[in-house]
Amino acid sequence: MKYYVELIIINKDSVRDPEGETIQKYVIEKYTNNIIETRVGKYIQFKIEANNEEDAKNLIEKIANEGRLYNPIIHKILVRVRRE
Amino acid sequence: MKYYVELIIINKDSVRDPEGETIQKYVIEKYTNNIIETRVGKYIQFKIEANNEEDAKNLIEKIANEGRLYNPIIHKILVRVRRE
């Protein structure tokens, strides 16, 4: 079956995010004071053929780690799966 | 109430994605042939105070457009809301 797997790579909460801070200060705060924080990350979408959601997710986690798609020292990742 | 709103900015399907193609060719295909396509985008997460999900989403869509957080000629956006 075909799945879409989303890999979101974002700085850990304890790591500063200068791009997010810049958007927050120079764009967001021109419009509203209701946005408390802005954080920027990278989004990678994979279209994948797998037997089930679990396999799809595991393959992406393996490649993200071994293929160094993110740096675990500074980033955290979110992996989400949905059927095509 | 507090919400997290996610703004995902990604090239339209008809627009090439050289970074995605590079990851696909030089990382993914070393591991598997089961990933059909890789597309890269930008992820922005906002922590927002709003009355309801609808308001939260509308505010982010307005700022994304007027504040030029993406380019509607080449990008499409996904906006997702979740409660804190």
Short mmCIF file of C-alpha atoms in Angstrom, two decimals:
data_model
loop_
_atom_site.label_atom_id
_atom_site.label_comp_id
_atom_site.label_asym_id
_atom_site.label_seq_id
_atom_site.Cartn_x
_atom_site.Cartn_y
_atom_site.Cartn_z
CA MET A 1 0.00 0.00 0.00
CA LYS A 2 1.06 3.57 -0.55
CA TYR A 3 1.54 5.96 2.32
CA TYR A 4 2.68 9.48 2.81
CA VAL A 5 5.17 9.83 5.64
CA GLU A 6 5.96 13.29 6.96
CA LEU A 7 9.27 13.96 8.67
CA ILE A 8 9.35 17.25 10.57
CA ILE A 9 12.77 18.39 11.79
CA ILE A 10 12.79 21.19 14.32
CA ASN A 11 15.22 22.55 16.87
CA LYS A 12 14.88 21.08 20.34
CA ASP A 13 12.96 23.32 22.73
CA SER A 14 16.19 24.17 24.52
CA VAL A 15 17.91 25.30 21.29
CA ARG A 16 17.42 28.84 19.98
CA ASP A 17 15.67 29.34 16.66
CA PRO A 18 16.87 32.60 15.10
CA GLU A 19 14.69 32.30 12.00
CA GLY A 20 11.58 31.77 14.13
CA GLU A 21 12.54 34.69 16.35
CA THR A 22 12.98 36.90 13.29
CA ILE A 23 9.58 35.99 11.85
CA GLN A 24 8.01 36.50 15.27
CA LYS A 25 9.55 39.93 15.77
CA TYR A 26 9.37 41.44 12.28
CA VAL A 27 6.30 39.80 10.73
CA ILE A 28 3.96 38.37 13.37
CA GLU A 29 4.12 41.25 15.82
CA LYS A 30 3.06 43.69 13.09
CA TYR A 31 -0.29 41.87 12.99
CA THR A 32 -1.09 40.53 16.44
CA ASN A 33 0.01 40.07 20.01
CA ASN A 34 -1.85 36.77 20.27
CA ILE A 35 0.94 34.66 18.87
CA ILE A 36 3.19 33.68 21.72
CA GLU A 37 5.95 31.90 19.85
CA THR A 38 7.06 31.04 16.31
CA ARG A 39 9.39 28.15 15.55
CA VAL A 40 10.70 27.18 12.15
CA GLY A 41 11.66 23.73 10.95
CA LYS A 42 12.07 21.59 7.90
CA TYR A 43 9.38 19.42 6.39
CA ILE A 44 10.09 16.35 4.27
CA GLN A 45 7.29 14.35 2.70
CA PHE A 46 7.94 10.84 1.41
CA LYS A 47 5.62 8.84 -0.80
CA ILE A 48 6.33 5.26 0.15
CA GLU A 49 5.24 1.74 -0.72
CA ALA A 50 5.00 -0.34 2.49
CA ASN A 51 3.02 -3.20 3.99
CA ASN A 52 1.60 -1.13 6.82
CA GLU A 53 1.91 2.17 8.69
CA GLU A 54 4.39 0.73 11.18
CA ASP A 55 6.79 -0.40 8.45
CA ALA A 56 6.50 2.94 6.66
CA LYS A 57 7.29 4.86 9.84
CA ASN A 58 10.17 2.59 10.84
CA LEU A 59 11.82 2.88 7.42
CA ILE A 60 11.71 6.67 7.51
CA GLU A 61 13.07 6.78 11.07
CA LYS A 62 15.92 4.48 10.06
CA ILE A 63 16.82 6.55 7.00
CA ALA A 64 16.47 9.82 8.92
CA ASN A 65 19.00 8.53 11.45
CA GLU A 66 21.46 6.59 9.32
CA GLY A 67 21.22 8.97 6.36
CA ARG A 68 21.74 11.95 8.67
CA LEU A 69 18.68 13.85 7.58
CA TYR A 70 18.78 15.62 10.95
CA ASN A 71 21.22 16.22 13.75
CA PRO A 72 20.03 14.58 16.99
CA ILE A 73 22.24 16.89 19.05
CA ILE A 74 20.19 19.95 18.15
CA HIS A 75 17.02 18.71 16.44
CA LYS A 76 13.99 16.73 17.41
CA ILE A 77 11.87 14.95 14.81
CA LEU A 78 8.20 14.20 14.37
CA VAL A 79 7.19 11.35 12.06
CA ARG A 80 3.59 11.08 10.89
CA VAL A 81 2.05 8.57 8.53
CA ARG A 82 -1.12 8.76 6.48
CA ARG A 83 -2.63 6.57 3.78
CA GLU A 84 -2.52 7.96 0.28
CA MET B 1 -7.50 28.99 24.63
CA LYS B 2 -4.06 28.09 23.40
CA TYR B 3 -3.50 26.30 20.14
CA TYR B 4 -0.61 25.19 18.05
CA VAL B 5 -1.00 26.07 14.39
CA GLU B 6 1.28 24.44 11.86
CA LEU B 7 1.99 26.15 8.56
CA ILE B 8 3.61 23.88 5.99
CA ILE B 9 4.97 25.56 2.88
CA ILE B 10 5.85 23.32 -0.02
CA ASN B 11 6.37 23.69 -3.74
CA LYS B 12 3.27 23.12 -5.85
CA ASP B 13 3.16 19.67 -7.43
CA SER B 14 3.95 21.21 -10.81
CA VAL B 15 7.08 22.98 -9.52
CA ARG B 16 10.38 21.12 -9.32
CA ASP B 17 11.96 20.51 -5.93
CA PRO B 18 15.73 20.20 -6.34
CA GLU B 19 16.42 19.61 -2.64
CA GLY B 20 13.87 16.79 -2.53
CA GLU B 21 15.32 15.30 -5.70
CA THR B 22 18.81 15.43 -4.21
CA ILE B 23 17.76 13.68 -1.00
CA GLN B 24 15.85 11.11 -3.05
CA LYS B 25 18.78 10.35 -5.32
CA TYR B 26 21.75 10.49 -2.94
CA VAL B 27 20.28 9.42 0.42
CA ILE B 28 17.01 7.52 0.00
CA GLU B 29 18.05 5.35 -2.94
CA LYS B 30 21.05 4.06 -0.99
CA TYR B 31 18.59 2.42 1.43
CA THR B 32 15.48 1.44 -0.45
CA ASN B 33 13.59 1.45 -3.73
CA ASN B 34 10.25 1.64 -1.92
CA ILE B 35 10.21 5.41 -1.61
CA ILE B 36 8.67 6.82 -4.73
CA GLU B 37 9.15 10.51 -4.15
CA THR B 38 10.70 12.94 -1.65
CA ARG B 39 9.57 16.55 -1.38
CA VAL B 40 11.01 19.15 0.94
CA GLY B 41 9.25 22.12 2.46
CA LYS B 42 9.30 24.53 5.33
CA TYR B 43 7.52 24.04 8.61
CA ILE B 44 6.44 26.89 10.87
CA GLN B 45 4.78 26.26 14.22
CA PHE B 46 2.89 29.03 15.99
CA LYS B 47 1.71 28.96 19.58
CA ILE B 48 -1.36 31.12 19.58
CA GLU B 49 -4.04 32.41 21.91
CA ALA B 50 -7.44 32.34 20.15
CA ASN B 51 -11.12 31.82 20.87
CA ASN B 52 -11.45 28.72 18.74
CA GLU B 53 -9.71 26.63 16.07
CA GLU B 54 -11.33 28.57 13.25
CA ASP B 55 -10.02 31.91 14.50
CA ALA B 56 -6.55 30.46 15.04
CA LYS B 57 -6.44 29.06 11.51
CA ASN B 58 -7.81 32.23 9.91
CA LEU B 59 -5.26 34.43 11.66
CA ILE B 60 -2.36 32.30 10.48
CA GLU B 61 -3.70 32.20 6.90
CA LYS B 62 -4.06 35.99 6.92
CA ILE B 63 -0.52 36.54 8.23
CA ALA B 64 0.93 33.94 5.86
CA ASN B 65 -0.60 35.82 2.94
CA GLU B 66 -0.21 39.45 3.94
CA GLY B 67 3.13 38.93 5.66
CA ARG B 68 4.44 37.04 2.63
CA LEU B 69 5.53 33.96 4.51
CA TYR B 70 5.18 32.04 1.25
CA ASN B 71 4.96 32.76 -2.44
CA PRO B 72 1.60 31.69 -3.87
CA ILE B 73 3.04 31.56 -7.38
CA ILE B 74 5.26 28.59 -6.55
CA HIS B 75 4.17 27.29 -3.15
CA LYS B 76 1.10 25.65 -1.70
CA ILE B 77 0.39 25.75 2.02
CA LEU B 78 -1.17 23.40 4.54
CA VAL B 79 -2.52 24.86 7.77
CA ARG B 80 -3.29 22.54 10.69
CA VAL B 81 -4.53 23.38 14.15
CA ARG B 82 -4.34 21.43 17.37
CA ARG B 83 -5.15 22.24 20.98
CA GLU B 84 -2.18 22.69 23.25
#
